[in-house]
């Protein structure tokens, strides 16, 4: 038991554990506490046998869910299953067994919405949120027009239940806020530490002065992990068209000049919050956070236009670049994002060059 309690404390408080898993554990703990105290309260208040047995059965079921959650490595499945069972099954059943709106169950409904927002991601979050709205709204209407099907409480018992529910729900919400606050503080420290680490190392490309591939990979991974906090994120990959021919015809020193001039065009976008790097050879990447998709595409097209108009070569010719563009979503991994943006770049090169494909 002591080992389990220590593991629970570590799981909920450690910033090294994914936030969705910690929030789900906290919700399971909240539901377990609520069911246990609901059982004790119902027993002491001499409520009906249904009001006594339902929280007791739910408590043991949640205990099994808790132990399964400790062992499983499927965090997303655990979060989705835990929140769905508690928010859409156990809480509604307790609503019927505890006098509906007369007692304190609506406080727990708020917890279900908070947990859904914090612990789930992508489409799962939207679907569960919609189901919670539908189920809880239906319960309120049922209570309004068919109050006789709810297990009643005296006014005094309902008052006691509201006090207990408020204390438990308030305590768990405090734990959630504290957990998220610690996570944000940990993320800020991590970002600062990474920044200092890579500033001390060779984090820039020697020729162009832009970030190198290793730094950008770490930075992009962190940006994807914090996408839910930072908002929209767009990535574009550029490739200088016919660069090998330019090198072969005019020499490598001239090719280096082309690379540096294009890098200068990209670096001017840092003033609007972009992060740019030389990814290798004649390939470059730009990360554009907190921009609308249309605005980000316009920035990329502006880079192509500026390249055409400012980087010229002998014989009245000019340098062009092709670009692949992608908007990152919460479901995308680092590898998937680079794969998609590289695919779009390949399409741009294969379909005539000097264009952006998104």
C-alpha positions as semicolon CSV with decimal commas, in nm:
position;residue;x (nm);y (nm);z (nm)
1;X;0,000;0,000;0,000
2;X;0,281;0,239;0,093
3;X;0,457;0,166;-0,237
4;X;0,136;0,233;-0,430
5;X;0,085;0,564;-0,250
6;X;0,443;0,671;-0,327
7;X;0,396;0,577;-0,693
8;X;0,070;0,770;-0,704
9;X;0,239;1,079;-0,559
10;X;0,522;1,051;-0,812
11;X;0,283;1,001;-1,101
12;X;0,071;1,305;-1,017
13;X;0,350;1,547;-0,920
14;X;0,646;1,450;-1,138
15;X;0,691;1,679;-1,443
16;X;0,864;1,388;-1,618
17;X;0,531;1,201;-1,642
18;X;0,308;1,314;-1,935
19;X;0,054;1,571;-1,821
20;X;-0,246;1,379;-1,960
21;X;-0,152;1,074;-1,751
22;X;-0,113;1,281;-1,436
23;X;-0,447;1,454;-1,487
24;X;-0,623;1,121;-1,549
25;X;-0,472;0,973;-1,234
26;X;-0,590;1,276;-1,039
27;X;-0,941;1,236;-1,181
28;X;-0,948;0,865;-1,094
29;X;-0,831;0,955;-0,744
30;X;-1,102;1,222;-0,723
31;X;-1,369;0,975;-0,829
32;X;-1,240;0,713;-0,585
33;X;-1,248;0,962;-0,298
34;X;-1,592;1,079;-0,402
35;X;-1,727;0,724;-0,421
36;X;-1,569;0,622;-0,089
37;X;-1,701;0,925;0,099
38;X;-2,031;0,883;-0,084
39;X;-2,055;0,530;0,051
40;X;-1,966;0,641;0,406
41;X;-2,200;0,936;0,387
42;X;-2,490;0,728;0,249
43;X;-2,434;0,465;0,516
44;X;-2,423;0,716;0,802
45;X;-2,726;0,904;0,670
46;X;-2,921;0,575;0,637
47;X;-3,000;0,634;0,271
48;X;-3,151;0,368;0,044
49;X;-2,962;0,047;-0,031
50;X;-2,903;0,165;-0,390
51;X;-2,742;0,487;-0,266
52;X;-2,510;0,281;-0,042
53;X;-2,413;0,001;-0,280
54;X;-2,360;0,209;-0,596
55;X;-2,067;0,416;-0,463
56;X;-1,915;0,107;-0,302
57;X;-1,921;-0,090;-0,628
58;X;-1,791;0,213;-0,820
59;X;-1,507;0,253;-0,571
60;X;-1,376;-0,099;-0,627
61;X;-1,415;-0,063;-1,003
62;X;-1,210;0,258;-0,998
63;X;-0,952;0,087;-0,781
64;X;-0,905;-0,174;-1,054
65;X;-0,884;0,101;-1,315
66;X;-0,617;0,274;-1,106
67;X;-0,397;-0,035;-1,082
68;X;-0,437;-0,100;-1,454
69;X;-0,334;0,260;-1,521
70;X;-0,014;0,213;-1,321
71;X;0,096;-0,084;-1,530
72;X;-0,018;0,019;-1,877
73;X;0,202;0,217;-2,113
74;X;-0,092;0,317;-2,331
75;X;-0,137;0,664;-2,183
76;X;-0,386;0,791;-2,440
77;X;-0,607;0,482;-2,405
78;X;-0,594;0,505;-2,025
79;X;-0,687;0,875;-2,032
80;X;-0,969;0,826;-2,281
81;X;-1,108;0,518;-2,104
82;X;-1,075;0,663;-1,754
83;X;-1,244;0,995;-1,836
84;X;-1,516;0,829;-2,045
85;X;-1,610;0,578;-1,773
86;X;-1,602;0,829;-1,491
87;X;-1,754;1,128;-1,670
88;X;-2,014;0,946;-1,881
89;X;-2,109;0,648;-1,663
90;X;-2,020;0,680;-1,293
91;X;-2,100;1,049;-1,249
92;X;-2,443;1,021;-1,419
93;X;-2,529;0,711;-1,209
94;X;-2,432;0,899;-0,893
95;X;-2,646;1,188;-1,010
96;X;-2,949;0,958;-0,997
97;X;-2,845;0,802;-0,665
98;X;-2,778;1,136;-0,494
99;X;-3,093;1,339;-0,547
100;X;-2,991;1,501;-0,877
101;X;-2,951;1,877;-0,866
102;X;-3,059;1,881;-0,504
103;X;-2,719;1,749;-0,385
104;X;-2,356;1,804;-0,483
105;X;-2,302;1,599;-0,801
106;X;-2,290;1,904;-1,035
107;X;-1,954;1,993;-0,875
108;X;-1,817;1,665;-1,009
109;X;-1,958;1,743;-1,353
110;X;-1,729;2,045;-1,365
111;X;-1,434;1,814;-1,295
112;X;-1,526;1,602;-1,596
113;X;-1,507;1,906;-1,826
114;X;-1,176;2,022;-1,676
115;X;-1,019;1,676;-1,708
116;X;-1,139;1,644;-2,066
117;X;-0,977;1,976;-2,155
118;X;-0,646;1,894;-1,983
119;X;-0,597;1,522;-2,038
120;X;-0,733;1,454;-2,386
121;X;-0,606;1,582;-2,718
122;X;-0,731;1,626;-3,073
123;X;-1,061;1,473;-3,183
124;X;-1,098;1,269;-2,862
125;X;-1,120;1,590;-2,660
126;X;-1,393;1,734;-2,885
127;X;-1,597;1,411;-2,895
128;X;-1,589;1,354;-2,517
129;X;-1,666;1,721;-2,450
130;X;-1,969;1,703;-2,681
131;X;-2,089;1,381;-2,516
132;X;-2,052;1,537;-2,170
133;X;-2,259;1,837;-2,276
134;X;-2,531;1,614;-2,422
135;X;-2,541;1,370;-2,128
136;X;-2,536;1,632;-1,852
137;X;-2,787;1,858;-2,027
138;X;-3,016;1,556;-2,066
139;X;-2,976;1,472;-1,695
140;X;-3,076;1,826;-1,598
141;X;-3,387;1,810;-1,817
142;X;-3,476;1,467;-1,678
143;X;-3,443;1,600;-1,323
144;X;-3,657;1,901;-1,413
145;X;-3,947;1,699;-1,557
146;X;-3,912;1,358;-1,387
147;X;-3,774;1,423;-1,037
148;X;-3,954;1,118;-0,899
149;X;-3,703;0,876;-1,058
150;X;-3,416;1,019;-0,852
151;X;-3,335;0,880;-0,506
152;X;-3,443;1,164;-0,274
153;X;-3,260;1,322;0,018
154;X;-3,377;1,538;0,302
155;X;-3,277;1,903;0,284
156;X;-3,021;1,850;0,560
157;X;-2,867;1,542;0,393
158;X;-2,850;1,726;0,061
159;X;-2,673;2,017;0,232
160;X;-2,414;1,781;0,383
161;X;-2,364;1,614;0,044
162;X;-2,308;1,955;-0,120
163;X;-2,046;2,047;0,140
164;X;-1,858;1,718;0,092
165;X;-1,878;1,745;-0,287
166;X;-1,758;2,104;-0,282
167;X;-1,459;2,015;-0,061
168;X;-1,357;1,714;-0,272
169;X;-1,408;1,884;-0,609
170;X;-1,239;2,203;-0,489
171;X;-0,940;2,007;-0,359
172;X;-0,901;1,818;-0,686
173;X;-0,930;2,137;-0,892
174;X;-0,658;2,285;-0,674
175;X;-0,441;1,978;-0,743
176;X;-0,506;2,017;-1,117
177;X;-0,408;2,385;-1,110
178;X;-0,099;2,311;-0,905
179;X;-0,001;2,026;-1,139
180;X;-0,041;2,236;-1,454
181;X;0,143;2,526;-1,290
182;X;0,436;2,301;-1,202
183;X;0,435;2,155;-1,552
184;X;0,448;2,501;-1,708
185;X;0,730;2,604;-1,474
186;X;0,915;2,283;-1,564
187;X;0,864;2,348;-1,935
188;X;0,997;2,703;-1,899
189;X;1,305;2,576;-1,717
190;X;1,354;2,307;-1,981
191;X;1,334;2,562;-2,262
192;X;1,584;2,787;-2,084
193;X;1,821;2,498;-2,015
194;X;1,802;2,379;-2,375
195;X;1,866;2,731;-2,498
196;X;2,174;2,770;-2,280
197;X;2,297;2,421;-2,368
198;X;2,285;2,472;-2,741
199;X;2,421;2,824;-2,723
200;X;2,734;2,680;-2,565
201;X;2,759;2,409;-2,828
202;X;2,794;2,438;-3,202
203;X;2,433;2,531;-3,261
204;X;2,483;2,740;-3,571
205;X;2,584;2,663;-3,925
206;X;2,935;2,795;-3,986
207;X;2,870;2,921;-4,339
208;X;2,531;3,090;-4,305
209;X;2,512;3,172;-3,933
210;X;2,170;3,007;-3,909
211;X;2,079;2,735;-3,662
212;X;2,206;2,393;-3,762
213;X;2,006;2,076;-3,810
214;X;2,065;1,931;-3,462
215;X;1,951;2,245;-3,280
216;X;1,646;2,287;-3,502
217;X;1,540;1,923;-3,452
218;X;1,543;1,963;-3,073
219;X;1,367;2,299;-3,095
220;X;1,097;2,162;-3,328
221;X;1,035;1,860;-3,104
222;X;0,982;2,091;-2,808
223;X;0,755;2,319;-3,012
224;X;0,539;2,018;-3,108
225;X;0,517;1,901;-2,744
226;X;0,397;2,244;-2,631
227;X;0,167;2,299;-2,929
228;X;-0,142;2,300;-2,705
229;X;-0,002;2,601;-2,517
230;X;0,164;2,791;-2,800
231;X;-0,114;2,764;-3,056
232;X;-0,066;2,732;-3,435
233;X;0,262;2,607;-3,581
234;X;0,371;2,599;-3,945
235;X;0,688;2,460;-4,102
236;X;0,829;2,520;-4,451
237;X;1,124;2,344;-4,615
238;X;1,314;2,520;-4,896
239;X;1,548;2,379;-5,159
240;X;1,750;2,602;-5,394
241;X;1,662;2,502;-5,749
242;X;1,941;2,365;-5,973
243;X;2,200;2,439;-5,708
244;X;2,436;2,164;-5,826
245;X;2,443;2,318;-6,173
246;X;2,522;2,659;-6,025
247;X;2,808;2,507;-5,826
248;X;2,945;2,321;-6,125
249;X;2,924;2,618;-6,361
250;X;3,031;2,908;-6,140
251;X;3,233;2,734;-5,869
252;X;3,183;2,653;-5,503
253;X;3,275;3,003;-5,374
254;X;2,990;3,147;-5,580
255;X;2,763;2,869;-5,453
256;X;2,856;2,960;-5,096
257;X;2,762;3,321;-5,171
258;X;2,420;3,208;-5,295
259;X;2,367;3,008;-4,974
260;X;2,463;3,304;-4,756
261;X;2,239;3,546;-4,945
262;X;1,942;3,313;-4,920
263;X;2,015;3,259;-4,550
264;X;2,007;3,639;-4,508
265;X;1,661;3,649;-4,671
266;X;1,537;3,387;-4,423
267;X;1,699;3,549;-4,120
268;X;1,505;3,871;-4,181
269;X;1,190;3,674;-4,090
270;X;1,321;3,621;-3,737
271;X;1,189;3,969;-3,655
272;X;0,833;3,829;-3,686
273;X;0,899;3,533;-3,456
274;X;1,026;3,279;-3,710
275;X;1,303;3,027;-3,637
276;X;1,520;2,936;-3,937
277;X;1,797;2,686;-4,000
278;X;2,018;2,539;-4,267
279;X;1,906;2,179;-4,266
280;X;2,180;2,048;-4,492
281;X;2,334;2,132;-4,829
282;X;2,096;2,367;-5,007
283;X;1,797;2,278;-4,784
284;X;1,660;2,524;-4,530
285;X;1,374;2,516;-4,281
286;X;1,161;2,787;-4,126
287;X;0,926;2,749;-3,828
288;X;0,640;2,997;-3,805
289;X;0,444;2,990;-3,475
290;X;0,125;3,172;-3,380
291;X;0,033;3,265;-3,739
292;X;-0,282;3,196;-3,938
293;X;-0,221;2,950;-4,219
294;X;-0,289;3,207;-4,491
295;X;-0,050;3,455;-4,330
296;X;0,221;3,187;-4,298
297;X;0,184;3,086;-4,664
298;X;0,214;3,452;-4,767
299;X;0,541;3,475;-4,573
300;X;0,678;3,169;-4,754
301;X;0,569;3,301;-5,093
302;X;0,733;3,634;-5,005
303;X;1,061;3,449;-4,947
304;X;1,036;3,292;-5,293
305;X;0,962;3,630;-5,453
306;X;1,249;3,805;-5,272
307;X;1,488;3,528;-5,379
308;X;1,392;3,569;-5,745
309;X;1,435;3,945;-5,735
310;X;1,755;3,977;-5,530
311;X;1,980;3,676;-5,598
312;X;2,094;3,696;-5,958
313;X;2,365;3,509;-6,143
314;X;2,560;3,587;-6,460
315;X;2,393;3,580;-6,802
316;X;2,087;3,768;-6,671
317;X;1,958;3,469;-6,478
318;X;1,828;3,449;-6,124
319;X;1,812;3,198;-5,840
320;X;1,478;3,036;-5,750
321;X;1,375;2,811;-5,465
322;X;1,101;2,554;-5,418
323;X;0,918;2,504;-5,089
324;X;0,703;2,249;-4,910
325;X;0,466;2,379;-4,643
326;X;0,277;2,201;-4,364
327;X;0,066;2,306;-4,066
328;X;0,137;2,101;-3,755
329;X;-0,151;1,942;-3,564
330;X;-0,152;1,794;-3,213
331;X;-0,163;1,440;-3,354
332;X;0,155;1,485;-3,559
333;X;0,485;1,346;-3,441
334;X;0,818;1,509;-3,521
335;X;0,899;1,240;-3,778
336;X;0,556;1,264;-3,945
337;X;0,581;1,642;-3,971
338;X;0,919;1,631;-4,147
339;X;0,800;1,350;-4,373
340;X;0,497;1,551;-4,488
341;X;0,684;1,877;-4,543
342;X;0,956;1,692;-4,737
343;X;0,688;1,525;-4,950
344;X;0,537;1,865;-5,035
345;X;0,882;1,997;-5,123
346;X;0,940;1,702;-5,357
347;X;0,605;1,776;-5,525
348;X;0,706;2,140;-5,573
349;X;1,037;2,035;-5,733
350;X;0,870;1,777;-5,957
351;X;0,593;2,009;-6,077
352;X;0,809;2,289;-6,219
353;X;1,002;2,436;-5,922
354;X;0,991;2,797;-5,799
355;X;0,666;2,738;-5,608
356;X;0,530;2,640;-5,268
357;X;0,314;2,329;-5,222
358;X;0,091;2,296;-4,914
